[in-house]
Amino acid sequence: MEETKEIVQGIFGDLESTKSMAAAIAIAIGAIGPALGIGKLASKAMEAIGRNPEAAPKIQTAMILGIAFTEAIAIYALVVALIIKFV
């Protein structure tokens, strides 16, 4: 029990290290969703283009728009992580 307490105090002993860990966790969790979303979106777009190549420009436009909105979520997570770290 004492060893665990010492390890926790060593990791989270001061405020700066706690902020760094919180920022790292925030960006890690905040990036998982968009990464999975973009992967699935691109996969389904390629599948749709494979089935109907004539519709490729429309599908590509919708895919890029969807990727931009999904990537915005990761940028929000980055902003939150930076706020945690520096404020």
PDB file of N, CA and C in Angstrom:
ATOM      1  N   MET A   1       0.826  -1.192   0.000  1.00  0.00           N
ATOM      2  CA  MET A   1       0.000   0.000   0.000  1.00  0.00           C
ATOM      3  C   MET A   1       0.869   1.256   0.000  1.00  0.00           C
ATOM      4  N   GLU A   2       1.908   1.256   0.807  1.00  0.00           N
ATOM      5  CA  GLU A   2       2.807   2.408   0.882  1.00  0.00           C
ATOM      6  C   GLU A   2       3.547   2.618  -0.441  1.00  0.00           C
ATOM      7  N   GLU A   3       3.921   1.521  -1.095  1.00  0.00           N
ATOM      8  CA  GLU A   3       4.626   1.636  -2.373  1.00  0.00           C
ATOM      9  C   GLU A   3       3.732   2.285  -3.430  1.00  0.00           C
ATOM     10  N   THR A   4       2.478   1.864  -3.450  1.00  0.00           N
ATOM     11  CA  THR A   4       1.532   2.443  -4.403  1.00  0.00           C
ATOM     12  C   THR A   4       1.339   3.930  -4.121  1.00  0.00           C
ATOM     13  N   LYS A   5       1.249   4.277  -2.862  1.00  0.00           N
ATOM     14  CA  LYS A   5       1.072   5.676  -2.481  1.00  0.00           C
ATOM     15  C   LYS A   5       2.285   6.510  -2.919  1.00  0.00           C
ATOM     16  N   GLU A   6       3.476   5.959  -2.763  1.00  0.00           N
ATOM     17  CA  GLU A   6       4.685   6.669  -3.178  1.00  0.00           C
ATOM     18  C   GLU A   6       4.746   6.837  -4.692  1.00  0.00           C
ATOM     19  N   ILE A   7       4.317   5.816  -5.429  1.00  0.00           N
ATOM     20  CA  ILE A   7       4.311   5.893  -6.889  1.00  0.00           C
ATOM     21  C   ILE A   7       3.330   6.965  -7.353  1.00  0.00           C
ATOM     22  N   VAL A   8       2.143   6.977  -6.762  1.00  0.00           N
ATOM     23  CA  VAL A   8       1.131   7.975  -7.134  1.00  0.00           C
ATOM     24  C   VAL A   8       1.616   9.373  -6.793  1.00  0.00           C
ATOM     25  N   GLN A   9       2.229   9.553  -5.638  1.00  0.00           N
ATOM     26  CA  GLN A   9       2.757  10.865  -5.273  1.00  0.00           C
ATOM     27  C   GLN A   9       3.906  11.267  -6.191  1.00  0.00           C
ATOM     28  N   GLY A  10       4.696  10.309  -6.640  1.00  0.00           N
ATOM     29  CA  GLY A  10       5.782  10.614  -7.562  1.00  0.00           C
ATOM     30  C   GLY A  10       5.266  11.067  -8.917  1.00  0.00           C
ATOM     31  N   ILE A  11       4.185  10.461  -9.373  1.00  0.00           N
ATOM     32  CA  ILE A  11       3.626  10.827 -10.675  1.00  0.00           C
ATOM     33  C   ILE A  11       2.831  12.123 -10.589  1.00  0.00           C
ATOM     34  N   PHE A  12       1.979  12.219  -9.587  1.00  0.00           N
ATOM     35  CA  PHE A  12       1.091  13.377  -9.469  1.00  0.00           C
ATOM     36  C   PHE A  12       1.495  14.287  -8.316  1.00  0.00           C
ATOM     37  N   GLY A  13       2.761  14.337  -7.999  1.00  0.00           N
ATOM     38  CA  GLY A  13       3.240  15.089  -6.848  1.00  0.00           C
ATOM     39  C   GLY A  13       2.997  16.577  -6.944  1.00  0.00           C
ATOM     40  N   ASP A  14       3.248  17.156  -8.067  1.00  0.00           N
ATOM     41  CA  ASP A  14       3.040  18.592  -8.185  1.00  0.00           C
ATOM     42  C   ASP A  14       1.989  18.876  -9.250  1.00  0.00           C
ATOM     43  N   LEU A  15       1.573  20.118  -9.293  1.00  0.00           N
ATOM     44  CA  LEU A  15       0.470  20.508 -10.172  1.00  0.00           C
ATOM     45  C   LEU A  15       0.838  20.408 -11.647  1.00  0.00           C
ATOM     46  N   GLU A  16       2.069  20.740 -11.995  1.00  0.00           N
ATOM     47  CA  GLU A  16       2.476  20.716 -13.404  1.00  0.00           C
ATOM     48  C   GLU A  16       2.423  19.305 -13.989  1.00  0.00           C
ATOM     49  N   SER A  17       2.876  18.329 -13.244  1.00  0.00           N
ATOM     50  CA  SER A  17       2.827  16.960 -13.766  1.00  0.00           C
ATOM     51  C   SER A  17       1.387  16.466 -13.869  1.00  0.00           C
ATOM     52  N   THR A  18       0.541  16.898 -12.947  1.00  0.00           N
ATOM     53  CA  THR A  18      -0.880  16.536 -13.024  1.00  0.00           C
ATOM     54  C   THR A  18      -1.523  17.151 -14.260  1.00  0.00           C
ATOM     55  N   LYS A  19      -1.182  18.411 -14.531  1.00  0.00           N
ATOM     56  CA  LYS A  19      -1.705  19.069 -15.727  1.00  0.00           C
ATOM     57  C   LYS A  19      -1.228  18.371 -16.993  1.00  0.00           C
ATOM     58  N   SER A  20       0.030  17.969 -16.999  1.00  0.00           N
ATOM     59  CA  SER A  20       0.573  17.287 -18.180  1.00  0.00           C
ATOM     60  C   SER A  20      -0.127  15.950 -18.423  1.00  0.00           C
ATOM     61  N   MET A  21      -0.350  15.203 -17.353  1.00  0.00           N
ATOM     62  CA  MET A  21      -1.043  13.920 -17.496  1.00  0.00           C
ATOM     63  C   MET A  21      -2.490  14.131 -17.942  1.00  0.00           C
ATOM     64  N   ALA A  22      -3.162  15.128 -17.386  1.00  0.00           N
ATOM     65  CA  ALA A  22      -4.549  15.406 -17.766  1.00  0.00           C
ATOM     66  C   ALA A  22      -4.634  15.831 -19.226  1.00  0.00           C
ATOM     67  N   ALA A  23      -3.691  16.655 -19.679  1.00  0.00           N
ATOM     68  CA  ALA A  23      -3.686  17.081 -21.083  1.00  0.00           C
ATOM     69  C   ALA A  23      -3.430  15.901 -22.010  1.00  0.00           C
ATOM     70  N   ALA A  24      -2.504  15.031 -21.625  1.00  0.00           N
ATOM     71  CA  ALA A  24      -2.213  13.849 -22.446  1.00  0.00           C
ATOM     72  C   ALA A  24      -3.427  12.933 -22.541  1.00  0.00           C
ATOM     73  N   ILE A  25      -4.100  12.731 -21.437  1.00  0.00           N
ATOM     74  CA  ILE A  25      -5.295  11.880 -21.436  1.00  0.00           C
ATOM     75  C   ILE A  25      -6.405  12.523 -22.268  1.00  0.00           C
ATOM     76  N   ALA A  26      -6.560  13.837 -22.152  1.00  0.00           N
ATOM     77  CA  ALA A  26      -7.617  14.532 -22.894  1.00  0.00           C
ATOM     78  C   ALA A  26      -7.408  14.402 -24.398  1.00  0.00           C
ATOM     79  N   ILE A  27      -6.188  14.614 -24.873  1.00  0.00           N
ATOM     80  CA  ILE A  27      -5.955  14.529 -26.319  1.00  0.00           C
ATOM     81  C   ILE A  27      -6.002  13.078 -26.790  1.00  0.00           C
ATOM     82  N   ALA A  28      -5.575  12.145 -25.952  1.00  0.00           N
ATOM     83  CA  ALA A  28      -5.628  10.731 -26.342  1.00  0.00           C
ATOM     84  C   ALA A  28      -7.074  10.268 -26.520  1.00  0.00           C
ATOM     85  N   ILE A  29      -7.899  10.567 -25.549  1.00  0.00           N
ATOM     86  CA  ILE A  29      -9.304  10.161 -25.641  1.00  0.00           C
ATOM     87  C   ILE A  29     -10.027  10.957 -26.728  1.00  0.00           C
ATOM     88  N   GLY A  30      -9.681  12.241 -26.841  1.00  0.00           N
ATOM     89  CA  GLY A  30     -10.331  13.084 -27.840  1.00  0.00           C
ATOM     90  C   GLY A  30      -9.953  12.765 -29.267  1.00  0.00           C
ATOM     91  N   ALA A  31      -8.849  12.071 -29.469  1.00  0.00           N
ATOM     92  CA  ALA A  31      -8.420  11.738 -30.827  1.00  0.00           C
ATOM     93  C   ALA A  31      -8.904  10.362 -31.278  1.00  0.00           C
ATOM     94  N   ILE A  32      -9.307   9.524 -30.347  1.00  0.00           N
ATOM     95  CA  ILE A  32      -9.730   8.169 -30.709  1.00  0.00           C
ATOM     96  C   ILE A  32     -11.008   8.203 -31.554  1.00  0.00           C
ATOM     97  N   GLY A  33     -11.999   8.960 -31.126  1.00  0.00           N
ATOM     98  CA  GLY A  33     -13.275   9.027 -31.851  1.00  0.00           C
ATOM     99  C   GLY A  33     -13.128   9.534 -33.272  1.00  0.00           C
ATOM    100  N   PRO A  34     -12.486  10.685 -33.472  1.00  0.00           N
ATOM    101  CA  PRO A  34     -12.305  11.167 -34.836  1.00  0.00           C
ATOM    102  C   PRO A  34     -11.481  10.222 -35.715  1.00  0.00           C
ATOM    103  N   ALA A  35     -10.489   9.582 -35.132  1.00  0.00           N
ATOM    104  CA  ALA A  35      -9.680   8.649 -35.919  1.00  0.00           C
ATOM    105  C   ALA A  35     -10.536   7.482 -36.420  1.00  0.00           C
ATOM    106  N   LEU A  36     -11.349   6.941 -35.545  1.00  0.00           N
ATOM    107  CA  LEU A  36     -12.236   5.844 -35.952  1.00  0.00           C
ATOM    108  C   LEU A  36     -13.279   6.341 -36.955  1.00  0.00           C
ATOM    109  N   GLY A  37     -13.801   7.537 -36.718  1.00  0.00           N
ATOM    110  CA  GLY A  37     -14.812   8.096 -37.617  1.00  0.00           C
ATOM    111  C   GLY A  37     -14.273   8.352 -39.017  1.00  0.00           C
ATOM    112  N   ILE A  38     -13.084   8.924 -39.103  1.00  0.00           N
ATOM    113  CA  ILE A  38     -12.495   9.199 -40.410  1.00  0.00           C
ATOM    114  C   ILE A  38     -12.166   7.902 -41.138  1.00  0.00           C
ATOM    115  N   GLY A  39     -11.673   6.920 -40.410  1.00  0.00           N
ATOM    116  CA  GLY A  39     -11.383   5.627 -41.026  1.00  0.00           C
ATOM    117  C   GLY A  39     -12.625   4.963 -41.594  1.00  0.00           C
ATOM    118  N   LYS A  40     -13.691   4.980 -40.821  1.00  0.00           N
ATOM    119  CA  LYS A  40     -14.941   4.374 -41.292  1.00  0.00           C
ATOM    120  C   LYS A  40     -15.530   5.163 -42.459  1.00  0.00           C
ATOM    121  N   LEU A  41     -15.450   6.484 -42.383  1.00  0.00           N
ATOM    122  CA  LEU A  41     -15.989   7.334 -43.439  1.00  0.00           C
ATOM    123  C   LEU A  41     -15.249   7.094 -44.756  1.00  0.00           C
ATOM    124  N   ALA A  42     -13.934   7.056 -44.705  1.00  0.00           N
ATOM    125  CA  ALA A  42     -13.147   6.817 -45.917  1.00  0.00           C
ATOM    126  C   ALA A  42     -13.381   5.409 -46.461  1.00  0.00           C
ATOM    127  N   SER A  43     -13.515   4.450 -45.564  1.00  0.00           N
ATOM    128  CA  SER A  43     -13.766   3.069 -45.983  1.00  0.00           C
ATOM    129  C   SER A  43     -15.089   2.949 -46.734  1.00  0.00           C
ATOM    130  N   LYS A  44     -16.124   3.536 -46.172  1.00  0.00           N
ATOM    131  CA  LYS A  44     -17.435   3.468 -46.824  1.00  0.00           C
ATOM    132  C   LYS A  44     -17.467   4.265 -48.123  1.00  0.00           C
ATOM    133  N   ALA A  45     -16.724   5.370 -48.181  1.00  0.00           N
ATOM    134  CA  ALA A  45     -16.671   6.145 -49.424  1.00  0.00           C
ATOM    135  C   ALA A  45     -15.983   5.343 -50.524  1.00  0.00           C
ATOM    136  N   MET A  46     -14.893   4.676 -50.180  1.00  0.00           N
ATOM    137  CA  MET A  46     -14.200   3.856 -51.186  1.00  0.00           C
ATOM    138  C   MET A  46     -15.079   2.692 -51.642  1.00  0.00           C
ATOM    139  N   GLU A  47     -15.822   2.134 -50.706  1.00  0.00           N
ATOM    140  CA  GLU A  47     -16.751   1.051 -51.048  1.00  0.00           C
ATOM    141  C   GLU A  47     -17.836   1.560 -52.002  1.00  0.00           C
ATOM    142  N   ALA A  48     -18.364   2.752 -51.730  1.00  0.00           N
ATOM    143  CA  ALA A  48     -19.411   3.325 -52.579  1.00  0.00           C
ATOM    144  C   ALA A  48     -18.866   3.673 -53.968  1.00  0.00           C
ATOM    145  N   ILE A  49     -17.647   4.193 -54.025  1.00  0.00           N
ATOM    146  CA  ILE A  49     -17.047   4.510 -55.324  1.00  0.00           C
ATOM    147  C   ILE A  49     -16.782   3.232 -56.108  1.00  0.00           C
ATOM    148  N   GLY A  50     -16.402   2.168 -55.402  1.00  0.00           N
ATOM    149  CA  GLY A  50     -16.193   0.883 -56.068  1.00  0.00           C
ATOM    150  C   GLY A  50     -17.480   0.328 -56.657  1.00  0.00           C
ATOM    151  N   ARG A  51     -18.590   0.565 -56.010  1.00  0.00           N
ATOM    152  CA  ARG A  51     -19.881   0.075 -56.510  1.00  0.00           C
ATOM    153  C   ARG A  51     -20.435   0.941 -57.625  1.00  0.00           C
ATOM    154  N   ASN A  52     -20.178   2.248 -57.533  1.00  0.00           N
ATOM    155  CA  ASN A  52     -20.744   3.169 -58.511  1.00  0.00           C
ATOM    156  C   ASN A  52     -19.688   4.228 -58.870  1.00  0.00           C
ATOM    157  N   PRO A  53     -18.768   3.918 -59.771  1.00  0.00           N
ATOM    158  CA  PRO A  53     -17.681   4.850 -60.082  1.00  0.00           C
ATOM    159  C   PRO A  53     -18.144   6.183 -60.678  1.00  0.00           C
ATOM    160  N   GLU A  54     -19.311   6.201 -61.313  1.00  0.00           N
ATOM    161  CA  GLU A  54     -19.795   7.445 -61.914  1.00  0.00           C
ATOM    162  C   GLU A  54     -20.128   8.488 -60.851  1.00  0.00           C
ATOM    163  N   ALA A  55     -20.445   8.048 -59.661  1.00  0.00           N
ATOM    164  CA  ALA A  55     -20.824   8.964 -58.582  1.00  0.00           C
ATOM    165  C   ALA A  55     -19.621   9.416 -57.759  1.00  0.00           C
ATOM    166  N   ALA A  56     -18.413   9.127 -58.209  1.00  0.00           N
ATOM    167  CA  ALA A  56     -17.203   9.435 -57.441  1.00  0.00           C
ATOM    168  C   ALA A  56     -17.078  10.907 -57.050  1.00  0.00           C
ATOM    169  N   PRO A  57     -17.325  11.863 -57.946  1.00  0.00           N
ATOM    170  CA  PRO A  57     -17.174  13.267 -57.514  1.00  0.00           C
ATOM    171  C   PRO A  57     -18.121  13.674 -56.387  1.00  0.00           C
ATOM    172  N   LYS A  58     -19.376  13.227 -56.455  1.00  0.00           N
ATOM    173  CA  LYS A  58     -20.329  13.552 -55.395  1.00  0.00           C
ATOM    174  C   LYS A  58     -19.931  12.881 -54.077  1.00  0.00           C
ATOM    175  N   ILE A  59     -19.518  11.627 -54.169  1.00  0.00           N
ATOM    176  CA  ILE A  59     -19.132  10.890 -52.963  1.00  0.00           C
ATOM    177  C   ILE A  59     -17.879  11.509 -52.350  1.00  0.00           C
ATOM    178  N   GLN A  60     -16.925  11.878 -53.206  1.00  0.00           N
ATOM    179  CA  GLN A  60     -15.683  12.465 -52.705  1.00  0.00           C
ATOM    180  C   GLN A  60     -15.941  13.809 -52.022  1.00  0.00           C
ATOM    181  N   THR A  61     -16.819  14.613 -52.590  1.00  0.00           N
ATOM    182  CA  THR A  61     -17.148  15.907 -51.973  1.00  0.00           C
ATOM    183  C   THR A  61     -17.778  15.704 -50.603  1.00  0.00           C
ATOM    184  N   ALA A  62     -18.718  14.796 -50.519  1.00  0.00           N
ATOM    185  CA  ALA A  62     -19.366  14.520 -49.231  1.00  0.00           C
ATOM    186  C   ALA A  62     -18.371  13.935 -48.236  1.00  0.00           C
ATOM    187  N   MET A  63     -17.462  13.085 -48.719  1.00  0.00           N
ATOM    188  CA  MET A  63     -16.467  12.476 -47.841  1.00  0.00           C
ATOM    189  C   MET A  63     -15.533  13.541 -47.264  1.00  0.00           C
ATOM    190  N   ILE A  64     -15.052  14.442 -48.099  1.00  0.00           N
ATOM    191  CA  ILE A  64     -14.136  15.477 -47.626  1.00  0.00           C
ATOM    192  C   ILE A  64     -14.830  16.392 -46.622  1.00  0.00           C
ATOM    193  N   LEU A  65     -16.073  16.739 -46.869  1.00  0.00           N
ATOM    194  CA  LEU A  65     -16.829  17.558 -45.931  1.00  0.00           C
ATOM    195  C   LEU A  65     -17.003  16.842 -44.592  1.00  0.00           C
ATOM    196  N   GLY A  66     -17.334  15.566 -44.652  1.00  0.00           N
ATOM    197  CA  GLY A  66     -17.480  14.778 -43.423  1.00  0.00           C
ATOM    198  C   GLY A  66     -16.178  14.657 -42.663  1.00  0.00           C
ATOM    199  N   ILE A  67     -15.077  14.466 -43.380  1.00  0.00           N
ATOM    200  CA  ILE A  67     -13.771  14.377 -42.729  1.00  0.00           C
ATOM    201  C   ILE A  67     -13.423  15.703 -42.054  1.00  0.00           C
ATOM    202  N   ALA A  68     -13.738  16.816 -42.700  1.00  0.00           N
ATOM    203  CA  ALA A  68     -13.449  18.127 -42.110  1.00  0.00           C
ATOM    204  C   ALA A  68     -14.223  18.318 -40.809  1.00  0.00           C
ATOM    205  N   PHE A  69     -15.511  17.960 -40.796  1.00  0.00           N
ATOM    206  CA  PHE A  69     -16.295  18.098 -39.579  1.00  0.00           C
ATOM    207  C   PHE A  69     -15.801  17.153 -38.487  1.00  0.00           C
ATOM    208  N   THR A  70     -15.408  15.952 -38.875  1.00  0.00           N
ATOM    209  CA  THR A  70     -14.915  14.988 -37.900  1.00  0.00           C
ATOM    210  C   THR A  70     -13.580  15.439 -37.328  1.00  0.00           C
ATOM    211  N   GLU A  71     -12.728  15.991 -38.168  1.00  0.00           N
ATOM    212  CA  GLU A  71     -11.426  16.465 -37.712  1.00  0.00           C
ATOM    213  C   GLU A  71     -11.572  17.656 -36.762  1.00  0.00           C
ATOM    214  N   ALA A  72     -12.644  18.415 -36.907  1.00  0.00           N
ATOM    215  CA  ALA A  72     -12.885  19.543 -36.004  1.00  0.00           C
ATOM    216  C   ALA A  72     -13.025  19.067 -34.563  1.00  0.00           C
ATOM    217  N   ILE A  73     -13.573  17.891 -34.365  1.00  0.00           N
ATOM    218  CA  ILE A  73     -13.717  17.347 -33.012  1.00  0.00           C
ATOM    219  C   ILE A  73     -12.343  17.105 -32.402  1.00  0.00           C
ATOM    220  N   ALA A  74     -11.406  16.591 -33.193  1.00  0.00           N
ATOM    221  CA  ALA A  74     -10.051  16.380 -32.694  1.00  0.00           C
ATOM    222  C   ALA A  74      -9.378  17.712 -32.374  1.00  0.00           C
ATOM    223  N   ILE A  75      -9.657  18.729 -33.164  1.00  0.00           N
ATOM    224  CA  ILE A  75      -9.084  20.051 -32.890  1.00  0.00           C
ATOM    225  C   ILE A  75      -9.654  20.606 -31.582  1.00  0.00           C
ATOM    226  N   TYR A  76     -10.943  20.381 -31.325  1.00  0.00           N
ATOM    227  CA  TYR A  76     -11.521  20.801 -30.050  1.00  0.00           C
ATOM    228  C   TYR A  76     -10.829  20.089 -28.887  1.00  0.00           C
ATOM    229  N   ALA A  77     -10.540  18.810 -29.047  1.00  0.00           N
ATOM    230  CA  ALA A  77      -9.841  18.061 -27.998  1.00  0.00           C
ATOM    231  C   ALA A  77      -8.444  18.627 -27.778  1.00  0.00           C
ATOM    232  N   LEU A  78      -7.780  19.019 -28.853  1.00  0.00           N
ATOM    233  CA  LEU A  78      -6.463  19.640 -28.727  1.00  0.00           C
ATOM    234  C   LEU A  78      -6.551  20.961 -27.976  1.00  0.00           C
ATOM    235  N   VAL A  79      -7.548  21.762 -28.280  1.00  0.00           N
ATOM    236  CA  VAL A  79      -7.732  23.043 -27.589  1.00  0.00           C
ATOM    237  C   VAL A  79      -7.982  22.807 -26.101  1.00  0.00           C
ATOM    238  N   VAL A  80      -8.809  21.839 -25.776  1.00  0.00           N
ATOM    239  CA  VAL A  80      -9.075  21.526 -24.368  1.00  0.00           C
ATOM    240  C   VAL A  80      -7.790  21.074 -23.676  1.00  0.00           C
ATOM    241  N   ALA A  81      -7.007  20.239 -24.350  1.00  0.00           N
ATOM    242  CA  ALA A  81      -5.747  19.779 -23.763  1.00  0.00           C
ATOM    243  C   ALA A  81      -4.793  20.948 -23.536  1.00  0.00           C
ATOM    244  N   LEU A  82      -4.729  21.871 -24.477  1.00  0.00           N
ATOM    245  CA  LEU A  82      -3.860  23.040 -24.301  1.00  0.00           C
ATOM    246  C   LEU A  82      -4.345  23.941 -23.172  1.00  0.00           C
ATOM    247  N   ILE A  83      -5.650  24.086 -23.034  1.00  0.00           N
ATOM    248  CA  ILE A  83      -6.200  24.872 -21.936  1.00  0.00           C
ATOM    249  C   ILE A  83      -5.845  24.213 -20.591  1.00  0.00           C
ATOM    250  N   ILE A  84      -5.991  22.907 -20.521  1.00  0.00           N
ATOM    251  CA  ILE A  84      -5.643  22.192 -19.289  1.00  0.00           C
ATOM    252  C   ILE A  84      -4.172  22.393 -18.970  1.00  0.00           C
ATOM    253  N   LYS A  85      -3.336  22.301 -19.979  1.00  0.00           N
ATOM    254  CA  LYS A  85      -1.885  22.374 -19.763  1.00  0.00           C
ATOM    255  C   LYS A  85      -1.420  23.768 -19.352  1.00  0.00           C
ATOM    256  N   PHE A  86      -1.919  24.802 -20.003  1.00  0.00           N
ATOM    257  CA  PHE A  86      -1.350  26.138 -19.808  1.00  0.00           C
ATOM    258  C   PHE A  86      -2.187  27.107 -18.985  1.00  0.00           C
ATOM    259  N   VAL A  87      -3.379  26.720 -18.573  1.00  0.00           N
ATOM    260  CA  VAL A  87      -4.196  27.651 -17.778  1.00  0.00           C
ATOM    261  C   VAL A  87      -4.310  27.157 -16.352  1.00  0.00           C
TER     262      VAL A  87
END
